[in-house]
One Martini backbone bead per residue (centre of mass of N, CA, C, O) as a GRO file, in nm:
protein
  481
    1UNK     BB    1  -1.362   3.920   1.309
    2UNK     BB    2  -1.572   4.083   1.079
    3UNK     BB    3  -1.809   4.239   1.242
    4UNK     BB    4  -1.603   4.466   1.247
    5UNK     BB    5  -1.412   4.703   1.171
    6UNK     BB    6  -1.130   4.742   0.949
    7UNK     BB    7  -0.778   4.788   0.871
    8UNK     BB    8  -0.581   4.895   0.594
    9UNK     BB    9  -0.239   4.934   0.590
   10UNK     BB   10  -0.165   4.742   0.335
   11UNK     BB   11  -0.110   4.706  -0.044
   12UNK     BB   12   0.087   4.462  -0.209
   13UNK     BB   13   0.264   4.330  -0.444
   14UNK     BB   14   0.398   4.028  -0.527
   15UNK     BB   15   0.655   3.847  -0.574
   16UNK     BB   16   0.741   3.569  -0.739
   17UNK     BB   17   0.880   3.427  -0.499
   18UNK     BB   18   0.638   3.470  -0.302
   19UNK     BB   19   0.426   3.324  -0.473
   20UNK     BB   20   0.555   3.043  -0.462
   21UNK     BB   21   0.537   3.012  -0.155
   22UNK     BB   22   0.232   3.046  -0.143
   23UNK     BB   23   0.154   2.800  -0.328
   24UNK     BB   24   0.289   2.579  -0.141
   25UNK     BB   25   0.054   2.619   0.087
   26UNK     BB   26  -0.138   2.490  -0.106
   27UNK     BB   27  -0.351   2.295  -0.217
   28UNK     BB   28  -0.362   2.152  -0.521
   29UNK     BB   29  -0.672   2.228  -0.593
   30UNK     BB   30  -0.628   2.537  -0.509
   31UNK     BB   31  -0.386   2.638  -0.689
   32UNK     BB   32  -0.567   2.644  -0.956
   33UNK     BB   33  -0.702   2.933  -0.883
   34UNK     BB   34  -0.411   3.036  -0.967
   35UNK     BB   35  -0.296   3.189  -1.210
   36UNK     BB   36   0.004   3.240  -1.358
   37UNK     BB   37  -0.079   3.564  -1.434
   38UNK     BB   38  -0.154   3.652  -1.169
   39UNK     BB   39  -0.240   3.899  -0.930
   40UNK     BB   40  -0.062   3.913  -0.625
   41UNK     BB   41  -0.164   4.024  -0.302
   42UNK     BB   42  -0.064   4.201   0.006
   43UNK     BB   43  -0.249   4.243   0.306
   44UNK     BB   44  -0.280   4.455   0.592
   45UNK     BB   45  -0.457   4.386   0.891
   46UNK     BB   46  -0.680   4.550   1.140
   47UNK     BB   47  -0.864   4.485   1.394
   48UNK     BB   48  -1.065   4.591   1.655
   49UNK     BB   49  -0.866   4.413   1.869
   50UNK     BB   50  -0.558   4.427   1.723
   51UNK     BB   51  -0.540   4.222   1.506
   52UNK     BB   52  -0.299   4.084   1.293
   53UNK     BB   53  -0.327   4.035   0.932
   54UNK     BB   54  -0.341   3.840   0.632
   55UNK     BB   55  -0.407   3.925   0.288
   56UNK     BB   56  -0.504   3.749  -0.016
   57UNK     BB   57  -0.492   3.857  -0.356
   58UNK     BB   58  -0.666   3.770  -0.667
   59UNK     BB   59  -0.731   3.988  -0.881
   60UNK     BB   60  -0.864   4.165  -0.631
   61UNK     BB   61  -0.945   3.899  -0.474
   62UNK     BB   62  -1.031   3.762  -0.183
   63UNK     BB   63  -0.893   3.436  -0.069
   64UNK     BB   64  -0.689   3.480   0.184
   65UNK     BB   65  -0.592   3.409   0.534
   66UNK     BB   66  -0.373   3.508   0.813
   67UNK     BB   67  -0.150   3.519   1.121
   68UNK     BB   68   0.085   3.362   0.963
   69UNK     BB   69   0.319   3.306   0.714
   70UNK     BB   70   0.349   2.988   0.845
   71UNK     BB   71   0.063   2.916   0.870
   72UNK     BB   72  -0.263   2.896   0.839
   73UNK     BB   73  -0.481   2.882   0.568
   74UNK     BB   74  -0.764   3.083   0.494
   75UNK     BB   75  -1.054   3.098   0.344
   76UNK     BB   76  -1.282   3.246   0.171
   77UNK     BB   77  -1.594   3.248   0.059
   78UNK     BB   78  -1.508   3.293  -0.233
   79UNK     BB   79  -1.313   3.053  -0.252
   80UNK     BB   80  -1.527   2.826  -0.180
   81UNK     BB   81  -1.691   2.869  -0.435
   82UNK     BB   82  -1.460   2.750  -0.627
   83UNK     BB   83  -1.378   2.529  -0.372
   84UNK     BB   84  -1.590   2.351  -0.178
   85UNK     BB   85  -1.403   2.059  -0.136
   86UNK     BB   86  -1.102   2.155  -0.027
   87UNK     BB   87  -1.237   2.165   0.257
   88UNK     BB   88  -1.342   2.093   0.545
   89UNK     BB   89  -1.685   1.989   0.622
   90UNK     BB   90  -1.967   2.118   0.791
   91UNK     BB   91  -2.302   2.052   0.904
   92UNK     BB   92  -2.598   2.257   0.929
   93UNK     BB   93  -2.864   2.413   1.038
   94UNK     BB   94  -3.006   2.713   0.979
   95UNK     BB   95  -3.052   2.816   1.281
   96UNK     BB   96  -2.744   2.803   1.367
   97UNK     BB   97  -2.638   3.050   1.205
   98UNK     BB   98  -2.737   3.276   1.394
   99UNK     BB   99  -2.534   3.224   1.621
  100UNK     BB  100  -2.280   3.279   1.448
  101UNK     BB  101  -2.357   3.575   1.371
  102UNK     BB  102  -2.339   3.655   1.695
  103UNK     BB  103  -2.038   3.507   1.778
  104UNK     BB  104  -2.048   3.210   1.794
  105UNK     BB  105  -1.953   2.905   1.841
  106UNK     BB  106  -1.933   2.579   1.739
  107UNK     BB  107  -2.140   2.333   1.838
  108UNK     BB  108  -2.149   1.989   1.801
  109UNK     BB  109  -2.460   1.948   1.846
  110UNK     BB  110  -2.518   2.112   1.554
  111UNK     BB  111  -2.416   1.873   1.394
  112UNK     BB  112  -2.443   1.686   1.117
  113UNK     BB  113  -2.393   1.343   1.092
  114UNK     BB  114  -2.608   1.222   0.882
  115UNK     BB  115  -2.477   1.216   0.550
  116UNK     BB  116  -2.380   1.197   0.224
  117UNK     BB  117  -2.162   1.386   0.341
  118UNK     BB  118  -1.873   1.320   0.460
  119UNK     BB  119  -1.648   1.356   0.705
  120UNK     BB  120  -1.359   1.490   0.717
  121UNK     BB  121  -1.028   1.503   0.778
  122UNK     BB  122  -0.880   1.662   1.076
  123UNK     BB  123  -0.705   1.893   1.256
  124UNK     BB  124  -0.604   2.082   1.489
  125UNK     BB  125  -0.626   2.413   1.337
  126UNK     BB  126  -0.775   2.378   1.095
  127UNK     BB  127  -0.945   2.446   0.819
  128UNK     BB  128  -1.304   2.520   0.828
  129UNK     BB  129  -1.617   2.451   0.695
  130UNK     BB  130  -1.964   2.583   0.673
  131UNK     BB  131  -2.277   2.440   0.611
  132UNK     BB  132  -2.614   2.435   0.506
  133UNK     BB  133  -2.944   2.305   0.567
  134UNK     BB  134  -3.217   2.340   0.428
  135UNK     BB  135  -3.556   2.293   0.432
  136UNK     BB  136  -3.517   2.133   0.142
  137UNK     BB  137  -3.217   1.976   0.174
  138UNK     BB  138  -3.006   2.173   0.093
  139UNK     BB  139  -2.678   2.263   0.016
  140UNK     BB  140  -2.535   2.558   0.168
  141UNK     BB  141  -2.225   2.668   0.039
  142UNK     BB  142  -2.013   2.807   0.213
  143UNK     BB  143  -2.062   3.029   0.517
  144UNK     BB  144  -1.812   2.930   0.701
  145UNK     BB  145  -1.506   3.022   0.872
  146UNK     BB  146  -1.261   2.815   1.052
  147UNK     BB  147  -1.124   2.667   1.350
  148UNK     BB  148  -1.021   2.383   1.486
  149UNK     BB  149  -1.062   2.260   1.828
  150UNK     BB  150  -1.074   1.967   1.698
  151UNK     BB  151  -1.050   1.675   1.584
  152UNK     BB  152  -1.220   1.435   1.416
  153UNK     BB  153  -1.155   1.211   1.621
  154UNK     BB  154  -1.242   1.372   1.876
  155UNK     BB  155  -1.532   1.418   1.794
  156UNK     BB  156  -1.613   1.120   1.795
  157UNK     BB  157  -1.511   1.050   2.083
  158UNK     BB  158  -1.711   1.294   2.204
  159UNK     BB  159  -1.990   1.279   2.062
  160UNK     BB  160  -2.053   1.568   1.973
  161UNK     BB  161  -1.906   1.750   2.208
  162UNK     BB  162  -1.871   2.082   2.221
  163UNK     BB  163  -1.624   2.274   2.094
  164UNK     BB  164  -1.533   2.290   1.740
  165UNK     BB  165  -1.557   2.602   1.619
  166UNK     BB  166  -1.389   2.892   1.528
  167UNK     BB  167  -1.502   3.186   1.420
  168UNK     BB  168  -1.384   3.411   1.148
  169UNK     BB  169  -1.580   3.377   0.887
  170UNK     BB  170  -1.881   3.527   0.737
  171UNK     BB  171  -2.152   3.560   0.580
  172UNK     BB  172  -2.204   3.914   0.570
  173UNK     BB  173  -1.965   4.041   0.650
  174UNK     BB  174  -1.722   4.285   0.605
  175UNK     BB  175  -1.555   4.115   0.402
  176UNK     BB  176  -1.790   4.087   0.191
  177UNK     BB  177  -1.762   4.414   0.135
  178UNK     BB  178  -1.476   4.444   0.005
  179UNK     BB  179  -1.616   4.284  -0.234
  180UNK     BB  180  -1.856   4.222  -0.470
  181UNK     BB  181  -1.817   3.918  -0.515
  182UNK     BB  182  -1.906   3.828  -0.228
  183UNK     BB  183  -2.192   3.979  -0.213
  184UNK     BB  184  -2.296   3.792  -0.495
  185UNK     BB  185  -2.301   3.452  -0.418
  186UNK     BB  186  -2.545   3.309  -0.287
  187UNK     BB  187  -2.712   3.194  -0.533
  188UNK     BB  188  -2.490   3.025  -0.656
  189UNK     BB  189  -2.465   2.828  -0.422
  190UNK     BB  190  -2.752   2.719  -0.421
  191UNK     BB  191  -2.783   2.621  -0.725
  192UNK     BB  192  -2.490   2.480  -0.800
  193UNK     BB  193  -2.368   2.334  -0.559
  194UNK     BB  194  -2.610   2.151  -0.486
  195UNK     BB  195  -2.632   2.000  -0.751
  196UNK     BB  196  -2.371   1.838  -0.715
  197UNK     BB  197  -2.434   1.709  -0.447
  198UNK     BB  198  -2.706   1.572  -0.525
  199UNK     BB  199  -2.597   1.398  -0.752
  200UNK     BB  200  -2.398   1.232  -0.583
  201UNK     BB  201  -2.592   1.142  -0.347
  202UNK     BB  202  -2.874   1.065  -0.508
  203UNK     BB  203  -2.743   0.903  -0.760
  204UNK     BB  204  -2.470   0.758  -0.726
  205UNK     BB  205  -2.466   0.628  -0.436
  206UNK     BB  206  -2.751   0.473  -0.472
  207UNK     BB  207  -2.614   0.278  -0.713
  208UNK     BB  208  -2.434   0.142  -0.514
  209UNK     BB  209  -2.341  -0.134  -0.406
  210UNK     BB  210  -2.291  -0.252  -0.087
  211UNK     BB  211  -2.009  -0.411  -0.168
  212UNK     BB  212  -1.931  -0.133  -0.267
  213UNK     BB  213  -1.693   0.141  -0.359
  214UNK     BB  214  -1.695   0.498  -0.405
  215UNK     BB  215  -1.414   0.691  -0.547
  216UNK     BB  216  -1.391   0.980  -0.719
  217UNK     BB  217  -1.080   1.056  -0.681
  218UNK     BB  218  -1.003   0.774  -0.857
  219UNK     BB  219  -1.122   0.927  -1.098
  220UNK     BB  220  -1.189   1.124  -1.384
  221UNK     BB  221  -1.458   1.250  -1.210
  222UNK     BB  222  -1.360   1.451  -0.975
  223UNK     BB  223  -1.467   1.645  -1.189
  224UNK     BB  224  -1.767   1.758  -1.292
  225UNK     BB  225  -1.685   1.871  -1.572
  226UNK     BB  226  -1.587   1.600  -1.689
  227UNK     BB  227  -1.862   1.465  -1.684
  228UNK     BB  228  -2.009   1.664  -1.870
  229UNK     BB  229  -1.828   1.613  -2.115
  230UNK     BB  230  -1.899   1.309  -2.141
  231UNK     BB  231  -2.203   1.342  -2.193
  232UNK     BB  232  -2.144   1.514  -2.474
  233UNK     BB  233  -2.017   1.242  -2.641
  234UNK     BB  234  -2.246   1.167  -2.797
  235UNK     BB  235  -2.348   1.053  -3.110
  236UNK     BB  236  -2.630   1.237  -3.086
  237UNK     BB  237  -2.513   1.451  -2.911
  238UNK     BB  238  -2.605   1.677  -2.703
  239UNK     BB  239  -2.765   1.699  -2.377
  240UNK     BB  240  -2.612   1.958  -2.279
  241UNK     BB  241  -2.574   2.302  -2.176
  242UNK     BB  242  -2.266   2.473  -2.116
  243UNK     BB  243  -2.165   2.747  -1.902
  244UNK     BB  244  -1.913   2.968  -1.835
  245UNK     BB  245  -1.850   3.133  -1.497
  246UNK     BB  246  -1.569   3.114  -1.470
  247UNK     BB  247  -1.352   2.971  -1.269
  248UNK     BB  248  -1.504   2.669  -1.170
  249UNK     BB  249  -1.787   2.761  -1.330
  250UNK     BB  250  -2.066   2.568  -1.417
  251UNK     BB  251  -2.360   2.599  -1.634
  252UNK     BB  252  -2.679   2.470  -1.670
  253UNK     BB  253  -2.899   2.591  -1.930
  254UNK     BB  254  -2.962   2.309  -2.092
  255UNK     BB  255  -3.199   2.047  -2.184
  256UNK     BB  256  -3.221   1.791  -2.431
  257UNK     BB  257  -3.520   1.618  -2.449
  258UNK     BB  258  -3.487   1.507  -2.760
  259UNK     BB  259  -3.294   1.311  -2.689
  260UNK     BB  260  -3.259   0.974  -2.724
  261UNK     BB  261  -3.163   0.908  -2.430
  262UNK     BB  262  -3.419   1.039  -2.299
  263UNK     BB  263  -3.658   0.915  -2.467
  264UNK     BB  264  -3.566   0.604  -2.394
  265UNK     BB  265  -3.637   0.653  -2.111
  266UNK     BB  266  -3.763   0.433  -1.850
  267UNK     BB  267  -3.989   0.426  -1.594
  268UNK     BB  268  -3.977   0.204  -1.318
  269UNK     BB  269  -4.064  -0.039  -1.044
  270UNK     BB  270  -3.798  -0.163  -1.027
  271UNK     BB  271  -3.615  -0.379  -0.806
  272UNK     BB  272  -3.276  -0.378  -0.727
  273UNK     BB  273  -3.071  -0.632  -0.624
  274UNK     BB  274  -2.824  -0.753  -0.481
  275UNK     BB  275  -2.644  -1.033  -0.529
  276UNK     BB  276  -2.545  -0.975  -0.243
  277UNK     BB  277  -2.646  -1.028   0.049
  278UNK     BB  278  -2.701  -0.865   0.325
  279UNK     BB  279  -2.542  -0.879   0.611
  280UNK     BB  280  -2.544  -0.903   0.926
  281UNK     BB  281  -2.415  -0.711   1.211
  282UNK     BB  282  -2.438  -0.933   1.397
  283UNK     BB  283  -2.310  -1.112   1.630
  284UNK     BB  284  -2.242  -1.342   1.844
  285UNK     BB  285  -2.359  -1.601   2.052
  286UNK     BB  286  -2.255  -1.662   2.385
  287UNK     BB  287  -2.196  -1.984   2.528
  288UNK     BB  288  -2.173  -2.141   2.848
  289UNK     BB  289  -1.994  -2.440   2.928
  290UNK     BB  290  -1.969  -2.792   3.038
  291UNK     BB  291  -1.752  -3.055   3.003
  292UNK     BB  292  -1.755  -3.381   3.039
  293UNK     BB  293  -1.573  -3.588   3.253
  294UNK     BB  294  -1.448  -3.867   3.401
  295UNK     BB  295  -1.442  -3.752   3.707
  296UNK     BB  296  -1.782  -3.684   3.712
  297UNK     BB  297  -1.957  -3.938   3.638
  298UNK     BB  298  -2.047  -4.064   3.913
  299UNK     BB  299  -2.252  -3.832   3.972
  300UNK     BB  300  -2.416  -3.808   3.703
  301UNK     BB  301  -2.508  -4.114   3.660
  302UNK     BB  302  -2.697  -4.110   3.918
  303UNK     BB  303  -2.899  -3.889   3.742
  304UNK     BB  304  -2.811  -4.012   3.451
  305UNK     BB  305  -2.741  -4.029   3.090
  306UNK     BB  306  -2.421  -3.957   3.088
  307UNK     BB  307  -2.144  -3.825   2.890
  308UNK     BB  308  -1.859  -3.778   2.749
  309UNK     BB  309  -1.865  -3.432   2.626
  310UNK     BB  310  -2.101  -3.320   2.741
  311UNK     BB  311  -2.313  -3.037   2.762
  312UNK     BB  312  -2.335  -2.800   3.038
  313UNK     BB  313  -2.487  -2.598   3.239
  314UNK     BB  314  -2.460  -2.448   3.540
  315UNK     BB  315  -2.759  -2.503   3.628
  316UNK     BB  316  -2.754  -2.809   3.574
  317UNK     BB  317  -2.535  -2.884   3.777
  318UNK     BB  318  -2.681  -2.783   4.028
  319UNK     BB  319  -2.929  -2.971   4.003
  320UNK     BB  320  -2.780  -3.242   4.012
  321UNK     BB  321  -2.640  -3.205   4.287
  322UNK     BB  322  -2.895  -3.151   4.454
  323UNK     BB  323  -3.035  -3.424   4.395
  324UNK     BB  324  -2.812  -3.603   4.505
  325UNK     BB  325  -2.811  -3.499   4.799
  326UNK     BB  326  -3.112  -3.559   4.863
  327UNK     BB  327  -3.119  -3.867   4.787
  328UNK     BB  328  -2.864  -3.921   4.998
  329UNK     BB  329  -2.887  -3.756   5.256
  330UNK     BB  330  -2.650  -3.487   5.279
  331UNK     BB  331  -2.796  -3.265   5.418
  332UNK     BB  332  -2.675  -2.971   5.647
  333UNK     BB  333  -2.805  -2.723   5.539
  334UNK     BB  334  -2.520  -2.532   5.451
  335UNK     BB  335  -2.429  -2.829   5.431
  336UNK     BB  336  -2.222  -3.110   5.304
  337UNK     BB  337  -2.203  -3.442   5.305
  338UNK     BB  338  -1.943  -3.663   5.228
  339UNK     BB  339  -1.925  -3.905   5.023
  340UNK     BB  340  -1.729  -4.114   4.845
  341UNK     BB  341  -1.800  -3.984   4.571
  342UNK     BB  342  -1.754  -3.681   4.638
  343UNK     BB  343  -1.466  -3.714   4.754
  344UNK     BB  344  -1.341  -3.822   4.488
  345UNK     BB  345  -1.415  -3.581   4.300
  346UNK     BB  346  -1.319  -3.324   4.492
  347UNK     BB  347  -1.081  -3.377   4.706
  348UNK     BB  348  -1.202  -3.357   4.995
  349UNK     BB  349  -1.101  -3.407   5.331
  350UNK     BB  350  -1.347  -3.337   5.451
  351UNK     BB  351  -1.671  -3.425   5.558
  352UNK     BB  352  -1.750  -3.121   5.481
  353UNK     BB  353  -1.939  -2.867   5.287
  354UNK     BB  354  -2.031  -2.624   5.095
  355UNK     BB  355  -2.216  -2.564   4.823
  356UNK     BB  356  -2.030  -2.384   4.648
  357UNK     BB  357  -1.775  -2.557   4.669
  358UNK     BB  358  -1.890  -2.814   4.547
  359UNK     BB  359  -1.975  -2.701   4.270
  360UNK     BB  360  -1.698  -2.578   4.194
  361UNK     BB  361  -1.535  -2.842   4.200
  362UNK     BB  362  -1.695  -2.984   3.976
  363UNK     BB  363  -1.653  -2.769   3.753
  364UNK     BB  364  -1.334  -2.785   3.761
  365UNK     BB  365  -1.345  -3.092   3.643
  366UNK     BB  366  -1.433  -2.943   3.401
  367UNK     BB  367  -1.474  -2.816   3.071
  368UNK     BB  368  -1.453  -2.518   2.947
  369UNK     BB  369  -1.713  -2.398   2.717
  370UNK     BB  370  -1.747  -2.224   2.400
  371UNK     BB  371  -2.037  -2.112   2.212
  372UNK     BB  372  -2.061  -1.979   1.881
  373UNK     BB  373  -2.343  -1.821   1.736
  374UNK     BB  374  -2.423  -1.742   1.428
  375UNK     BB  375  -2.642  -1.583   1.216
  376UNK     BB  376  -2.578  -1.817   0.979
  377UNK     BB  377  -2.537  -2.096   1.184
  378UNK     BB  378  -2.273  -2.101   1.289
  379UNK     BB  379  -2.015  -2.283   1.484
  380UNK     BB  380  -1.805  -2.209   1.764
  381UNK     BB  381  -1.536  -2.371   1.949
  382UNK     BB  382  -1.420  -2.318   2.289
  383UNK     BB  383  -1.162  -2.408   2.515
  384UNK     BB  384  -1.122  -2.301   2.853
  385UNK     BB  385  -1.054  -2.028   2.677
  386UNK     BB  386  -1.159  -1.690   2.608
  387UNK     BB  387  -1.084  -1.474   2.404
  388UNK     BB  388  -1.012  -1.134   2.354
  389UNK     BB  389  -1.080  -0.824   2.268
  390UNK     BB  390  -0.808  -0.607   2.173
  391UNK     BB  391  -0.695  -0.291   2.275
  392UNK     BB  392  -0.465  -0.058   2.110
  393UNK     BB  393  -0.247   0.227   2.170
  394UNK     BB  394  -0.048   0.398   1.926
  395UNK     BB  395   0.251   0.547   1.807
  396UNK     BB  396   0.348   0.720   1.525
  397UNK     BB  397   0.438   0.895   1.288
  398UNK     BB  398   0.386   1.218   1.400
  399UNK     BB  399   0.212   1.139   1.655
  400UNK     BB  400   0.019   0.919   1.563
  401UNK     BB  401  -0.275   0.767   1.632
  402UNK     BB  402  -0.354   0.418   1.695
  403UNK     BB  403  -0.588   0.145   1.658
  404UNK     BB  404  -0.588  -0.183   1.785
  405UNK     BB  405  -0.735  -0.502   1.670
  406UNK     BB  406  -0.789  -0.810   1.834
  407UNK     BB  407  -0.953  -1.122   1.777
  408UNK     BB  408  -1.207  -1.118   1.578
  409UNK     BB  409  -1.218  -1.411   1.454
  410UNK     BB  410  -1.316  -1.557   1.712
  411UNK     BB  411  -1.614  -1.399   1.662
  412UNK     BB  412  -1.673  -1.398   1.341
  413UNK     BB  413  -1.539  -1.131   1.238
  414UNK     BB  414  -1.509  -0.944   0.958
  415UNK     BB  415  -1.262  -0.729   0.882
  416UNK     BB  416  -1.351  -0.590   0.613
  417UNK     BB  417  -1.639  -0.509   0.700
  418UNK     BB  418  -1.553  -0.342   0.945
  419UNK     BB  419  -1.378  -0.139   0.796
  420UNK     BB  420  -1.603  -0.019   0.625
  421UNK     BB  421  -1.778   0.079   0.861
  422UNK     BB  422  -1.565   0.270   0.981
  423UNK     BB  423  -1.520   0.451   0.731
  424UNK     BB  424  -1.817   0.554   0.720
  425UNK     BB  425  -1.879   0.640   1.025
  426UNK     BB  426  -1.576   0.772   1.109
  427UNK     BB  427  -1.399   0.891   0.881
  428UNK     BB  428  -1.159   0.668   0.862
  429UNK     BB  429  -0.891   0.474   0.879
  430UNK     BB  430  -0.894   0.112   0.773
  431UNK     BB  431  -0.687  -0.173   0.833
  432UNK     BB  432  -0.516  -0.480   0.748
  433UNK     BB  433  -0.342  -0.758   0.917
  434UNK     BB  434  -0.262  -1.085   0.882
  435UNK     BB  435  -0.001  -1.057   1.079
  436UNK     BB  436   0.022  -1.073   1.443
  437UNK     BB  437   0.099  -1.022   1.754
  438UNK     BB  438  -0.123  -1.161   1.963
  439UNK     BB  439  -0.310  -1.261   1.704
  440UNK     BB  440  -0.613  -1.379   1.586
  441UNK     BB  441  -0.583  -1.311   1.295
  442UNK     BB  442  -0.668  -1.023   1.189
  443UNK     BB  443  -0.558  -0.689   1.202
  444UNK     BB  444  -0.675  -0.371   1.308
  445UNK     BB  445  -0.618  -0.036   1.177
  446UNK     BB  446  -0.689   0.280   1.335
  447UNK     BB  447  -0.722   0.607   1.305
  448UNK     BB  448  -0.680   0.690   1.602
  449UNK     BB  449  -0.866   0.727   1.897
  450UNK     BB  450  -1.135   0.466   1.885
  451UNK     BB  451  -1.236   0.315   2.142
  452UNK     BB  452  -1.519   0.427   2.203
  453UNK     BB  453  -1.647   0.361   1.931
  454UNK     BB  454  -1.571   0.055   1.913
  455UNK     BB  455  -1.706  -0.037   2.172
  456UNK     BB  456  -1.994   0.043   2.090
  457UNK     BB  457  -2.007  -0.122   1.831
  458UNK     BB  458  -1.962  -0.409   1.954
  459UNK     BB  459  -2.190  -0.396   2.175
  460UNK     BB  460  -2.438  -0.294   1.997
  461UNK     BB  461  -2.410  -0.432   1.702
  462UNK     BB  462  -2.257  -0.723   1.798
  463UNK     BB  463  -2.306  -0.819   2.106
  464UNK     BB  464  -2.056  -0.775   2.285
  465UNK     BB  465  -1.938  -0.838   2.574
  466UNK     BB  466  -1.748  -0.661   2.797
  467UNK     BB  467  -1.581  -0.919   2.907
  468UNK     BB  468  -1.456  -0.955   2.591
  469UNK     BB  469  -1.312  -0.670   2.647
  470UNK     BB  470  -0.994  -0.510   2.600
  471UNK     BB  471  -0.918  -0.154   2.655
  472UNK     BB  472  -1.148   0.062   2.727
  473UNK     BB  473  -0.955   0.259   2.907
  474UNK     BB  474  -0.807   0.401   2.640
  475UNK     BB  475  -0.994   0.610   2.607
  476UNK     BB  476  -1.116   0.914   2.582
  477UNK     BB  477  -1.157   1.141   2.817
  478UNK     BB  478  -1.392   1.317   2.963
  479UNK     BB  479  -1.461   1.630   3.032
  480UNK     BB  480  -1.529   1.813   3.293
  481UNK     BB  481  -1.778   2.063   3.360
   0.00000   0.00000   0.00000
């Protein structure tokens, strides 16, 4: 968008009433970047291809732009420097940035999937920022501003394939030369932004027990500056010296290593284990049996000491029937002559029948039984019918799609643990409902159409056979290339 020269058609200060309307369009944490007495101006720009757009300047610094006064507001790189986590962020490796600088859109195959910074939720058309992971593993950025070509749920459903972000503004383009502030921020981003990211990801998150979950936004430390202030409230004096460099930018200039808290710290090789051992994510192993009934005992007892209620596999039943037929000399090639015992058990009126029909008739006289053996040694027994895990996709208020999962408890899967796994891996909401229609046990509600992801999760991680899952066809269909 700004790779080629653009023309500023007008640049006027906004009235107070217009400024209030403008502030109402900003996210709460972003609106704090605009001081109450700040001078807010509106500039009209025309790009090289004739596109007209609006630029909003705060105290003569370009902060936001849009294409429609009622549409989506996009931050500038300078704005994201002041509030790096206020907009959804995607991470890429440094070589991918060169393609974006040449005018390419971001292909989802180049997005880093597993990182300490989880992918935020966003809808199609929302403003999205892109940061890079340097060769040293540091997060640098945001470096790119764009518009999402698909929602975060669709990205996961499509397994990170296809065009994900249309690039609008990128570090070092001509908009960065519009004001000196933007042109001189690169090293600040590298040194200070990554320090906060690395502290949260490498220090805080790694100390959280596996059965716990840390949500910084629900604590008083959601702003890193508040945490730094708390650190310096030690009775023995300050531990660090912090200098403010503009609004929203704090710099740690010195660490007082002679402080008692630091001098008393001892590094050990102690390994601390969670009190609650991490349970395996594998699901149950399902075994299919046939329970012996009174009606088939005459055939089975002729071949062994079998009793009512005993469980047999299908192959065992076939072997028993085969031995019975051979010992009684009832085989007639691919047919079996029915003696009085077989005729009574199978209720077949003809004098002979084929092998498959004979065995199927005997199995049908028995009770189908399913034994689920859990990784922790527990066993669950289901008779006659084995319920299936059922997926349903419904629309809620605002045309939001949700995925419902029924009957997980039948397979011994704990709903709360699965919800946590979904929240971490899919970066989406997952909640439980204790009672639901046509559902045994808790029902899980997941935001978005997540059928493809959930199906893979249950089949690959939990080992649930596809024949025990219903509704896999409701997933988002991949577009043919």
